[in-house]
mmCIF file of C-alpha atoms and ligand atoms in Angstrom:
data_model
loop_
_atom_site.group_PDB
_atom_site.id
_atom_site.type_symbol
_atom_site.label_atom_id
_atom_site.label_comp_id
_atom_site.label_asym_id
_atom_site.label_seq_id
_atom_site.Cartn_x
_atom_site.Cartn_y
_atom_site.Cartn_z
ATOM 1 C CA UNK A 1 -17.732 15.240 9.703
ATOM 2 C CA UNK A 2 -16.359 17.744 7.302
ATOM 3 C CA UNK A 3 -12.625 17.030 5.745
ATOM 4 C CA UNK A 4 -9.781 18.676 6.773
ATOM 5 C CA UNK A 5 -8.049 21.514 4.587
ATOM 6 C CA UNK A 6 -5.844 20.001 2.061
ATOM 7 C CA UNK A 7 -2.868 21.316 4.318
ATOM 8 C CA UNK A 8 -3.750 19.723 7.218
ATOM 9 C CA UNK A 9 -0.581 17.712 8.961
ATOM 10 C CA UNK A 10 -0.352 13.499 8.823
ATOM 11 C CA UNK A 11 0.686 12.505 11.869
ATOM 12 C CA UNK A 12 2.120 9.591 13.518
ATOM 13 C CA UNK A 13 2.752 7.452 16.217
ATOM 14 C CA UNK A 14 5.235 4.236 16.811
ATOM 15 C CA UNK A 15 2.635 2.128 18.601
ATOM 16 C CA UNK A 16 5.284 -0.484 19.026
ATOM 17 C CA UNK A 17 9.352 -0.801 17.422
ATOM 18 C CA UNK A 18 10.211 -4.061 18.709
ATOM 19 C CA UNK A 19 10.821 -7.287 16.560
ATOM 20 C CA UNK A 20 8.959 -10.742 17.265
ATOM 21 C CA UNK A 21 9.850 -11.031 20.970
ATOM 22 C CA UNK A 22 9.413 -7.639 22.179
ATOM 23 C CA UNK A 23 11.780 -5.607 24.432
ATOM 24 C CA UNK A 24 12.913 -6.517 26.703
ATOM 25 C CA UNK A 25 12.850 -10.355 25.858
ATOM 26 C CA UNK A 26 11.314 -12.666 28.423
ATOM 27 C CA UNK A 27 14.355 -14.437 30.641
ATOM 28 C CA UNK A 28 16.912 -11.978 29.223
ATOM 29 C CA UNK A 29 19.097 -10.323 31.644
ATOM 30 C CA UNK A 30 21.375 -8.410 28.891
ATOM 31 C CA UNK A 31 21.560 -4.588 29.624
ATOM 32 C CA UNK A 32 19.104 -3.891 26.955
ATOM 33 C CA UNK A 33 16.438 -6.384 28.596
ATOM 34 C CA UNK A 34 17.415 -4.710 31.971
ATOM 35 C CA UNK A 35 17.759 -0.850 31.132
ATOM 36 C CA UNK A 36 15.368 1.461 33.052
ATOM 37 C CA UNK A 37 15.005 4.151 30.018
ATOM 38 C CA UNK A 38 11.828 3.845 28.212
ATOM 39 C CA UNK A 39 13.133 3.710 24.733
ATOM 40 C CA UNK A 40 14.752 0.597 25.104
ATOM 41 C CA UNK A 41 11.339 -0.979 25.944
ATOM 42 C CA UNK A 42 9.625 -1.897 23.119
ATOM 43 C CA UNK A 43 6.232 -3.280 22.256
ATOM 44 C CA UNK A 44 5.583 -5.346 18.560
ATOM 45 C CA UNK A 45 6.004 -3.082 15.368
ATOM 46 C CA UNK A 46 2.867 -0.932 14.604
ATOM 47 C CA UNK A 47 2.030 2.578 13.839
ATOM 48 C CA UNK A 48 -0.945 4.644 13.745
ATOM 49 C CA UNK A 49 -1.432 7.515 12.022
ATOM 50 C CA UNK A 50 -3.713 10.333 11.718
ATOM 51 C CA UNK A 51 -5.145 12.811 9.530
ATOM 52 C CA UNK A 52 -7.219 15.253 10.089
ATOM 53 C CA UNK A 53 -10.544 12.789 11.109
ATOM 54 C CA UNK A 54 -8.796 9.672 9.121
ATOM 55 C CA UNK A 55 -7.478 7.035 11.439
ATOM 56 C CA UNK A 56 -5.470 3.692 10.410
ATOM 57 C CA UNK A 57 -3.036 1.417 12.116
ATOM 58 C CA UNK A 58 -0.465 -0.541 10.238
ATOM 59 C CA UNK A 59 -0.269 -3.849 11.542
ATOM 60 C CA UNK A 60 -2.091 -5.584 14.398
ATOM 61 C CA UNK A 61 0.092 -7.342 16.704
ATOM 62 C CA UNK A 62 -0.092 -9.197 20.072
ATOM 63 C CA UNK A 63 0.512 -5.977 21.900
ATOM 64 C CA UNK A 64 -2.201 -3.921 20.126
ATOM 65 C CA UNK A 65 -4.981 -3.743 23.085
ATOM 66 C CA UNK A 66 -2.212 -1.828 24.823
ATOM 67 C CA UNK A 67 -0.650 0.474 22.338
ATOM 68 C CA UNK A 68 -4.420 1.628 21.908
ATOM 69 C CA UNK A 69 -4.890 1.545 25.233
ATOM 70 C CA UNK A 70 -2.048 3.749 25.689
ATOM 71 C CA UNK A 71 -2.709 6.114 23.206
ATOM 72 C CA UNK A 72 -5.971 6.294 24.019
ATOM 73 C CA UNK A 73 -7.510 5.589 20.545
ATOM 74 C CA UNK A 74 -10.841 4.317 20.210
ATOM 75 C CA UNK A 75 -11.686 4.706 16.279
ATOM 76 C CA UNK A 76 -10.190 3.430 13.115
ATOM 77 C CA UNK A 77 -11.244 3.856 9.828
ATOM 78 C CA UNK A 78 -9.393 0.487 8.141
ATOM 79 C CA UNK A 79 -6.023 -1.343 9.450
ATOM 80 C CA UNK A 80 -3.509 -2.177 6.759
ATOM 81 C CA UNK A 81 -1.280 -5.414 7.205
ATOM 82 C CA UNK A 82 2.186 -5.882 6.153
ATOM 83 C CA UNK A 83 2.132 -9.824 6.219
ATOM 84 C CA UNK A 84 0.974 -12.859 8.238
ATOM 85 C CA UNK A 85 3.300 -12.938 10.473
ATOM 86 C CA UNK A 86 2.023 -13.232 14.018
ATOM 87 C CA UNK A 87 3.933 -10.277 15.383
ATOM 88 C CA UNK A 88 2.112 -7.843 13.017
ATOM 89 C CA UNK A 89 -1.584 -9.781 13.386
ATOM 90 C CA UNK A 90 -1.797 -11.429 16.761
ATOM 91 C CA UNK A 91 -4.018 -9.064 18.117
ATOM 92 C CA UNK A 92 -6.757 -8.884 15.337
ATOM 93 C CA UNK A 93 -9.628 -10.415 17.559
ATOM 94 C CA UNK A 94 -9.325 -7.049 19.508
ATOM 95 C CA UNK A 95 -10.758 -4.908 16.608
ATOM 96 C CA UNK A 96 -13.484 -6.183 18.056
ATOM 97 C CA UNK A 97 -14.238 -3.640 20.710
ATOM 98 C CA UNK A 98 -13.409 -0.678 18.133
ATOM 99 C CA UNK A 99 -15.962 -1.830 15.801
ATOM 100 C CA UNK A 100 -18.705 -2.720 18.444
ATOM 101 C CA UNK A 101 -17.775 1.124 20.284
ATOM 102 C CA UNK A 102 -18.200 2.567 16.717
ATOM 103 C CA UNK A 103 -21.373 0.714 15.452
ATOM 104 C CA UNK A 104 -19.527 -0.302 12.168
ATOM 105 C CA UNK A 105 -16.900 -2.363 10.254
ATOM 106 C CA UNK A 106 -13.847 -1.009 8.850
ATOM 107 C CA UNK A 107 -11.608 -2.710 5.961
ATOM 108 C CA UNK A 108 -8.538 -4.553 6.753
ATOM 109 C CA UNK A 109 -6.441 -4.236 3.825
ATOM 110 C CA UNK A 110 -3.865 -6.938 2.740
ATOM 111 C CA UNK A 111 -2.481 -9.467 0.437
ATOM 112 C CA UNK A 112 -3.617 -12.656 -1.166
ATOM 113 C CA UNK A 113 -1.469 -14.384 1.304
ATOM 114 C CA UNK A 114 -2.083 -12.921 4.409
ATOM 115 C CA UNK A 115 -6.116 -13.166 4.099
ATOM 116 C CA UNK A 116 -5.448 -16.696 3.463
ATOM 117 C CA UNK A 117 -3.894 -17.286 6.512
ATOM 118 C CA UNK A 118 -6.110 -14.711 8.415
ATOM 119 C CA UNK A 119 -8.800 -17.030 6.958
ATOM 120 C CA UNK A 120 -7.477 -20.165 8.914
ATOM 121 C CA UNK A 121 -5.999 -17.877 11.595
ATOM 122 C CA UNK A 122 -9.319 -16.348 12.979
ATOM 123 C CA UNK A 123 -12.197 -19.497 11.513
ATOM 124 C CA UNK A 124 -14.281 -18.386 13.870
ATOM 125 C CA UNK A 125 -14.656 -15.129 12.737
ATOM 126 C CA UNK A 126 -16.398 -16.139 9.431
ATOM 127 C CA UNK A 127 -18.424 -18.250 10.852
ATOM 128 C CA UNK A 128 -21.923 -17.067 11.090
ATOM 129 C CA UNK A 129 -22.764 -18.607 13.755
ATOM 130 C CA UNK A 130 -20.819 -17.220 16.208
ATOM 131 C CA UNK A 131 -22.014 -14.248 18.168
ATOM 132 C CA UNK A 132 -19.541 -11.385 19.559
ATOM 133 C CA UNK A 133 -17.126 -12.104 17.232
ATOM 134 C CA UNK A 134 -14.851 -9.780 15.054
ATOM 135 C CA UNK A 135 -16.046 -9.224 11.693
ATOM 136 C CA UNK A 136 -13.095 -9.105 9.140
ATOM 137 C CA UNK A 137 -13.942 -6.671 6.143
ATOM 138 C CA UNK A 138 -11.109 -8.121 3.524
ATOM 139 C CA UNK A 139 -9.781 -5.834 0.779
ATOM 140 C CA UNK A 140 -6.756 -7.584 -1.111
ATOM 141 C CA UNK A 141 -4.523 -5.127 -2.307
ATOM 142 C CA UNK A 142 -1.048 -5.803 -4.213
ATOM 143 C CA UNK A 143 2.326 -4.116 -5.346
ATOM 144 C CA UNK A 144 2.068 -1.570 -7.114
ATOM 145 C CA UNK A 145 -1.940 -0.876 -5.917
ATOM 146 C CA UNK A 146 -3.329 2.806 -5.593
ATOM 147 C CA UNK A 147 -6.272 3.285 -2.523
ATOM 148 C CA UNK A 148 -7.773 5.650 -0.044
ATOM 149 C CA UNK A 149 -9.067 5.592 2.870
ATOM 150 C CA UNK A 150 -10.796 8.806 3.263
ATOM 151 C CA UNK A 151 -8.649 11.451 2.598
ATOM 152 C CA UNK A 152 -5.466 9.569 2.976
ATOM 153 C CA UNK A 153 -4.353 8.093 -0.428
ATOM 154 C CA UNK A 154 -2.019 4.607 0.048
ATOM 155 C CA UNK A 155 0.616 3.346 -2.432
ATOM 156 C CA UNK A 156 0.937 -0.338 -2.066
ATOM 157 C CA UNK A 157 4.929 -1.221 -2.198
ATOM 158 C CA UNK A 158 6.567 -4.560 -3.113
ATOM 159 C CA UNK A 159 8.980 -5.843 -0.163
ATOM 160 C CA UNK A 160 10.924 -9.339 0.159
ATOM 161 C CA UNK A 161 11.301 -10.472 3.447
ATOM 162 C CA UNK A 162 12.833 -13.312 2.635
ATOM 163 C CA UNK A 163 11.358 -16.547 2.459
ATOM 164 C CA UNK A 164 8.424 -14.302 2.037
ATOM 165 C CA UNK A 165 6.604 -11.277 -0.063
ATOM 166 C CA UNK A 166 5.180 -8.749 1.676
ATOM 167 C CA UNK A 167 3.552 -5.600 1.624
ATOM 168 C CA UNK A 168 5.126 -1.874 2.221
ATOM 169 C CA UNK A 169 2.671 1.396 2.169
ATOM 170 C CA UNK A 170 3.428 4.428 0.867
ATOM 171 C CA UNK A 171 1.378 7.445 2.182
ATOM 172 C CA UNK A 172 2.193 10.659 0.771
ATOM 173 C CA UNK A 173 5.751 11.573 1.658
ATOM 174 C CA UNK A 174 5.635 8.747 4.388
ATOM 175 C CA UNK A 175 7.181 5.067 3.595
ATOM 176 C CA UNK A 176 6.465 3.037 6.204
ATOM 177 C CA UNK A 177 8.828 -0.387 5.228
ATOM 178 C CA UNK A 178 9.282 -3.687 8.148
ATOM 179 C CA UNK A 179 10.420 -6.858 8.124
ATOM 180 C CA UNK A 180 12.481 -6.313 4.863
ATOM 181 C CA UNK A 181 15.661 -8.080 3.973
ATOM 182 C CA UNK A 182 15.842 -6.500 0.419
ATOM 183 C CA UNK A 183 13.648 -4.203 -1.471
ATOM 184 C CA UNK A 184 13.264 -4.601 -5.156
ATOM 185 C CA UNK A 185 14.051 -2.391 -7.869
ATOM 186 C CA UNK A 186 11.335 -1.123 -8.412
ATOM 187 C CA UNK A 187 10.311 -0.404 -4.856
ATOM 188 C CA UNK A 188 13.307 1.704 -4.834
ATOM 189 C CA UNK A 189 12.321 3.561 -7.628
ATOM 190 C CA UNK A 190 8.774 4.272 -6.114
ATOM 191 C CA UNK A 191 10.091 5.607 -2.638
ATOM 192 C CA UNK A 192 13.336 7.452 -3.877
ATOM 193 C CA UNK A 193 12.310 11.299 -3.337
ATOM 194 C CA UNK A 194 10.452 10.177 0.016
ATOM 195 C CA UNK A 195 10.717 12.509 2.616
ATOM 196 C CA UNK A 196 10.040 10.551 5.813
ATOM 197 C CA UNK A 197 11.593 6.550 5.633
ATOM 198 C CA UNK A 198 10.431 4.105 8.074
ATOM 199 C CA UNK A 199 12.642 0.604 7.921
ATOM 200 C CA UNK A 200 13.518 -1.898 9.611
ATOM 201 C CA UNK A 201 17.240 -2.981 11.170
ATOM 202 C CA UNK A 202 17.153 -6.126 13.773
ATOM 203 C CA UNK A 203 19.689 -5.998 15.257
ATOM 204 C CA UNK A 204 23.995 -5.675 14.223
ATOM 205 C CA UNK A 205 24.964 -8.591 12.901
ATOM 206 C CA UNK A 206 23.323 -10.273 10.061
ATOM 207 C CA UNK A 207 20.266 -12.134 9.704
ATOM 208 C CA UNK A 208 18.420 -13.570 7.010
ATOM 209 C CA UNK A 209 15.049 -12.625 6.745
ATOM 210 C CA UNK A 210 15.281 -8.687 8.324
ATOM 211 C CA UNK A 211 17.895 -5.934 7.512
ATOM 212 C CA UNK A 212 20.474 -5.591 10.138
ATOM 213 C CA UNK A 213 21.915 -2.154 10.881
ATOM 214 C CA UNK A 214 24.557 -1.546 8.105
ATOM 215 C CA UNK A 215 21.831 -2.816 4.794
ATOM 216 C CA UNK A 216 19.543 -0.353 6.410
ATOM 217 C CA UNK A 217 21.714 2.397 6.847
ATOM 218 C CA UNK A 218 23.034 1.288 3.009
ATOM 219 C CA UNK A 219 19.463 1.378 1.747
ATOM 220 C CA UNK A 220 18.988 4.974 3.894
ATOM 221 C CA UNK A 221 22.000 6.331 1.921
ATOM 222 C CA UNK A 222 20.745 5.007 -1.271
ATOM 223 C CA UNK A 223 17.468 6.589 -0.788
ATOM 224 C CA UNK A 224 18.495 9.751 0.563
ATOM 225 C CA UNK A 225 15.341 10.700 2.399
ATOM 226 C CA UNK A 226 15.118 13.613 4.743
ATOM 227 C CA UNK A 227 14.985 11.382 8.034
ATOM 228 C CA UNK A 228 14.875 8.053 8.254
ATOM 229 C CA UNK A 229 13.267 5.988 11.286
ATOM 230 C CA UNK A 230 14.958 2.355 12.143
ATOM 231 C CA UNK A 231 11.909 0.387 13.563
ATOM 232 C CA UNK A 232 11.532 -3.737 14.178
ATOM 233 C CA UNK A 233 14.661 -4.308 16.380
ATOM 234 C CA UNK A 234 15.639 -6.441 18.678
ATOM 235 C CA UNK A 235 17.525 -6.331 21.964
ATOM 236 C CA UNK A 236 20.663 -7.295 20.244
ATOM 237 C CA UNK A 237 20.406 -3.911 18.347
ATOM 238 C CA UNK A 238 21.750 -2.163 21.922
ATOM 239 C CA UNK A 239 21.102 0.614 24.087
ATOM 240 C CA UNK A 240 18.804 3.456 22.655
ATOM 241 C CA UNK A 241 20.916 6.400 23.734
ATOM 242 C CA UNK A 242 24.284 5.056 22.917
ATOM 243 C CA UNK A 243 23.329 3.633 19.822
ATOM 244 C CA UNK A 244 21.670 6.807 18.788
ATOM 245 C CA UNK A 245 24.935 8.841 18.965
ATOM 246 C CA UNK A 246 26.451 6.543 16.551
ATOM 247 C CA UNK A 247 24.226 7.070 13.486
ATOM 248 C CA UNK A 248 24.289 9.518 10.879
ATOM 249 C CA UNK A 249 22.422 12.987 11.256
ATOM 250 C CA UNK A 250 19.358 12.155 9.457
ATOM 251 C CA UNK A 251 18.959 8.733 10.854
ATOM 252 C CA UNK A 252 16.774 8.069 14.324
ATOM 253 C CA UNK A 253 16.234 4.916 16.573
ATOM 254 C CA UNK A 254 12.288 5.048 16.584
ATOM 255 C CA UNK A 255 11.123 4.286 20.220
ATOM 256 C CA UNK A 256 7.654 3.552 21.508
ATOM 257 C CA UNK A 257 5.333 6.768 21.456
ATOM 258 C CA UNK A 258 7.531 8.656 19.686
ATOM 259 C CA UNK A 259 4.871 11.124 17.393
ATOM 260 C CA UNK A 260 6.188 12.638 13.704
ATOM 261 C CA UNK A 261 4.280 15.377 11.848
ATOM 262 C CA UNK A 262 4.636 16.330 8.001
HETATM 263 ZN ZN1 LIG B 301 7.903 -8.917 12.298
HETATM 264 ZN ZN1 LIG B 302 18.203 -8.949 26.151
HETATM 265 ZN ZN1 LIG B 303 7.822 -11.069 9.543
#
């Protein structure tokens, strides 16, 4: 297939903009967990995104048969992982299908630490023996890391989620940053004249491996980006609509299937 014109639009799509537990939360009965508008239902954190005939997904979680279900996508061209944790790789054994529709493998791009747990993770799937089994194409990247897959070039970002380093991707004017608790200096430097800024805020009160509300909005201000996108919450964050009126005017509660084009 021929590229697309170098002015061709990126687009993407919130697959899923819920922390760990999803929204609502199984045997919650708190009027998040119980509202009837779709944007307070939320599957695990993932986007796609598109351009022109180049297809990716960032993280893989235990919802991601269904987001691609839902979407209706059938081809990648690589998945990039943030870390290890099972909300953002759960669902890696259903790349499977993808890759057996398609007829061949695509790279899964992601730290040292991540393929090593990947490695223990999914055993079976390097193991020759097995039959019908995924097949993992590993490409360890790190901070600070330039790649491409097709015509979409990547900027690997340094994020600390804690207890934890992980990775962030920059794509062009796109940051897509979850499961942060701080960024580093020089992460801030990297994104600063970013136009579109994906992060993660839990929930309101504080928490001490993921950004709660007022850090992100502090790290939003900091960065000055022309909109921001608050992904990775939880129900405690509150009701879409109400908490949406609350936030300054370049600042948006993602929501599942919500699309962006720049
Ligand atoms: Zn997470
Ligand atoms: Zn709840
Ligand atoms: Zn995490």
């Amino acid at each position: 297939m021929s590229n697309p014109p170098a002015n061709s639009l990126t687009s993407l799509v919130f697959l899923g903009t819920a922390t760990s537990h999803g929204v609502p939360m199984l045997g919650c009965a708190c009027s998040v967990c119980q509202s009837s508008n779709p944007k307070d239902r939320r599957l695990r954190s993932s986007v796609y995104i598109r351009r022109g005939d180049t297809r990716i997904v960032i993280d893989c979680g235990p919802d991601f048969r269904q987001q691609l279900l839902r979407l209706g996508v059938w081809n990648l061209d690589a998945v990039l992982l943030t870390h290890e944790h099972n909300d953002h790789v759960a669902g890696m054994d259903d790349l499977r299908s993808i890759q057996q529709r398609q007829q061949r493998d695509f790279p899964i791009y992601l730290s040292e630490q991540t393929e090593t747990s990947i490695r223990q993770r999914f055993a079976y799937a390097f193991d020759h023996r097995h039959r019908g089994v995924p097949h993992f194409e590993l490409r360890r990247i790190a901070p600070g890391d330039h790649f491409s897959v097709k015509d979409l070039d990547m900027e690997v970002l340094a994020v600390d989620h804690g207890f934890v380093d992980i990775l962030g991707f920059r794509i062009g004017d796109l940051v897509y940053i979850t499961d942060a608790k701080r960024l580093p200096a020089e992460t801030l430097r990297r994104i600063h004249s970013c136009s579109v800024l994906v992060i993660n805020a839990l929930r309101i009160k504080a928490h001490k491996t993921h950004l709660h509300l007022e850090e992100a909005l502090d790290i939003i201000e900091q960065l000055n980006p022309s909109q921001a996108y608050l992904t990775h919450m939880s129900h405690e964050i509150g009701l879409h609509d109400e908490l949406q009126k609350q936030l300054p005017d370049q600042v948006f509660l993602s929501y599942d299937g919500l699309r962006l084009k720049f």
